Amino acid sequence: MNIVTPLADRDHLTARYGSASSPPVGPWNETIDLLLSHRSVRGYRHDPLPGNTLETLVAAAQSAATSSNLQTWSIVSVTEPVTKSLMAKIAGNQGHIEQCPLFLVWLADLSRLARLAHEEGVAPEGLPYLETFLVAAIDAALAAQNAVIAAESLGLSTVYIGALRNDPEAVARQLALPAGAAAVFGLCVGYAAEGAVATVKPRLPQETVLHRERYSSDGEKQRREAYDAALAAFSRQNETAHYTWSERVKARIGKLSALNGRERLKPTLRRLGFPLR
Ligand SMILES: Cc1cc2nc3c(=O)[nH]c(=O)nc-3n(C[C@H](O)[C@H](O)[C@H](O)COP(=O)(O)O)c2cc1C
């Protein structure tokens, strides 16, 4: 059982930013408490979810805003151990995918609009563009985040799995996706295993991401150094591999191999039915 002690508003902000860069307390409520308490969880009990949890999460997801109400996303809900195991393999052997009782694969899905166009005898001229793919990927992300918040509000834990994009064609084959539908990420949902809930992971100071009226990177390096220290402390406390944020960024963007095949995403998406013009 993971006991989460309620925090005061100020403590939530300090947990998220560290005491040195914590912003002032503004309007507050339980929803904001919940948002600031978010942490990804990478260890799950096998316990099943309460009845109709999936349908509740999908209703929350479908309540998100969606570009032009086109609703260009879908989910494949995966509970079969053999399918979860394959998804885990595609995602670089992330064991939590096999542990969690519910694994959701979020799709950018233009296939439904293509079918409508076909049935209605309309040439789908606007579909093959990068813009339309972006609409679908943004829609999927907004919907998924609503599901994450709904899950966390029910005492469940989650972690996104972007590593499904290591091999979107294998995902498409396994899930029988039609052309024009591709996985943008997965999501583990379940009850956190004992000891699997980390402390809240600190974020960059607000001054780094919030630009007032005009963009400015003044002071960014000093703030980054302070954040490096905060993230190193988090990493020492919660993770086996210790790293600063700068080290993490360098490892991720400094070597093409860190993309794990995702550098081929454009041709892959084209083969999956997204011309990306
Ligand atoms: C689109 C997306 C893809 C992600 N993919 C993975 C993943 O494949 N494996 C993983 O363990 N975490 C993944 N994460 C979780 C991030 O690592 C995590 O959100 C980040 O480190 C911040 O930690 P927090 O969520 O606990 O605050 C992903 C997050 C997002 C938003």
PDB file of N, CA and C in Angstrom, residues 76 78 80 82-87 90 167-177:
ATOM      1  N   VAL A  76      -6.099   1.047 -28.679  1.00  0.00           N
ATOM      2  CA  VAL A  76      -6.271  -0.401 -28.569  1.00  0.00           C
ATOM      3  C   VAL A  76      -5.952  -0.746 -27.125  1.00  0.00           C
ATOM      4  N   VAL A  78      -5.043  -3.389 -24.395  1.00  0.00           N
ATOM      5  CA  VAL A  78      -4.349  -4.678 -24.423  1.00  0.00           C
ATOM      6  C   VAL A  78      -4.287  -5.252 -23.012  1.00  0.00           C
ATOM      7  N   GLU A  80      -4.088  -9.091 -22.914  1.00  0.00           N
ATOM      8  CA  GLU A  80      -3.539 -10.440 -23.149  1.00  0.00           C
ATOM      9  C   GLU A  80      -2.040 -10.456 -22.844  1.00  0.00           C
ATOM     10  N   VAL A  82       0.354 -12.311 -23.832  1.00  0.00           N
ATOM     11  CA  VAL A  82       1.243 -12.528 -24.981  1.00  0.00           C
ATOM     12  C   VAL A  82       1.412 -11.231 -25.777  1.00  0.00           C
ATOM     13  N   THR A  83       0.349 -10.436 -25.877  1.00  0.00           N
ATOM     14  CA  THR A  83       0.453  -9.163 -26.617  1.00  0.00           C
ATOM     15  C   THR A  83       1.265  -8.152 -25.809  1.00  0.00           C
ATOM     16  N   LYS A  84       1.032  -8.108 -24.485  1.00  0.00           N
ATOM     17  CA  LYS A  84       1.797  -7.178 -23.645  1.00  0.00           C
ATOM     18  C   LYS A  84       3.287  -7.516 -23.722  1.00  0.00           C
ATOM     19  N   SER A  85       3.550  -8.810 -23.763  1.00  0.00           N
ATOM     20  CA  SER A  85       4.940  -9.241 -23.818  1.00  0.00           C
ATOM     21  C   SER A  85       5.606  -8.782 -25.122  1.00  0.00           C
ATOM     22  N   LEU A  86       4.866  -8.848 -26.208  1.00  0.00           N
ATOM     23  CA  LEU A  86       5.419  -8.374 -27.481  1.00  0.00           C
ATOM     24  C   LEU A  86       5.628  -6.855 -27.455  1.00  0.00           C
ATOM     25  N   MET A  87       4.659  -6.146 -26.857  1.00  0.00           N
ATOM     26  CA  MET A  87       4.791  -4.676 -26.751  1.00  0.00           C
ATOM     27  C   MET A  87       6.031  -4.326 -25.897  1.00  0.00           C
ATOM     28  N   ILE A  90       9.123  -4.758 -28.019  1.00  0.00           N
ATOM     29  CA  ILE A  90       9.289  -3.641 -28.968  1.00  0.00           C
ATOM     30  C   ILE A  90       9.844  -2.423 -28.233  1.00  0.00           C
ATOM     31  N   ASP A 167       9.399   0.664 -33.105  1.00  0.00           N
ATOM     32  CA  ASP A 167       9.003  -0.186 -34.239  1.00  0.00           C
ATOM     33  C   ASP A 167       7.475  -0.128 -34.450  1.00  0.00           C
ATOM     34  N   PRO A 168       6.995   0.995 -34.982  1.00  0.00           N
ATOM     35  CA  PRO A 168       5.538   1.138 -35.161  1.00  0.00           C
ATOM     36  C   PRO A 168       4.946   0.116 -36.129  1.00  0.00           C
ATOM     37  N   GLU A 169       5.779  -0.416 -37.033  1.00  0.00           N
ATOM     38  CA  GLU A 169       5.235  -1.416 -37.965  1.00  0.00           C
ATOM     39  C   GLU A 169       4.937  -2.724 -37.233  1.00  0.00           C
ATOM     40  N   ALA A 170       5.795  -3.107 -36.297  1.00  0.00           N
ATOM     41  CA  ALA A 170       5.532  -4.330 -35.517  1.00  0.00           C
ATOM     42  C   ALA A 170       4.269  -4.140 -34.674  1.00  0.00           C
ATOM     43  N   VAL A 171       4.098  -2.941 -34.109  1.00  0.00           N
ATOM     44  CA  VAL A 171       2.891  -2.661 -33.324  1.00  0.00           C
ATOM     45  C   VAL A 171       1.664  -2.778 -34.233  1.00  0.00           C
ATOM     46  N   ALA A 172       1.754  -2.190 -35.422  1.00  0.00           N
ATOM     47  CA  ALA A 172       0.620  -2.195 -36.360  1.00  0.00           C
ATOM     48  C   ALA A 172       0.259  -3.623 -36.771  1.00  0.00           C
ATOM     49  N   ARG A 173       1.276  -4.436 -37.013  1.00  0.00           N
ATOM     50  CA  ARG A 173       1.023  -5.849 -37.396  1.00  0.00           C
ATOM     51  C   ARG A 173       0.303  -6.575 -36.271  1.00  0.00           C
ATOM     52  N   GLN A 174       0.845  -6.443 -35.059  1.00  0.00           N
ATOM     53  CA  GLN A 174       0.296  -7.182 -33.922  1.00  0.00           C
ATOM     54  C   GLN A 174      -1.145  -6.768 -33.610  1.00  0.00           C
ATOM     55  N   LEU A 175      -1.433  -5.473 -33.771  1.00  0.00           N
ATOM     56  CA  LEU A 175      -2.755  -4.968 -33.377  1.00  0.00           C
ATOM     57  C   LEU A 175      -3.708  -4.855 -34.568  1.00  0.00           C
ATOM     58  N   ALA A 176      -3.278  -5.348 -35.723  1.00  0.00           N
ATOM     59  CA  ALA A 176      -4.118  -5.340 -36.937  1.00  0.00           C
ATOM     60  C   ALA A 176      -4.580  -3.935 -37.298  1.00  0.00           C
ATOM     61  N   LEU A 177      -3.671  -2.966 -37.214  1.00  0.00           N
ATOM     62  CA  LEU A 177      -4.062  -1.581 -37.506  1.00  0.00           C
ATOM     63  C   LEU A 177      -4.277  -1.399 -39.009  1.00  0.00           C
TER      64      LEU A 177
END
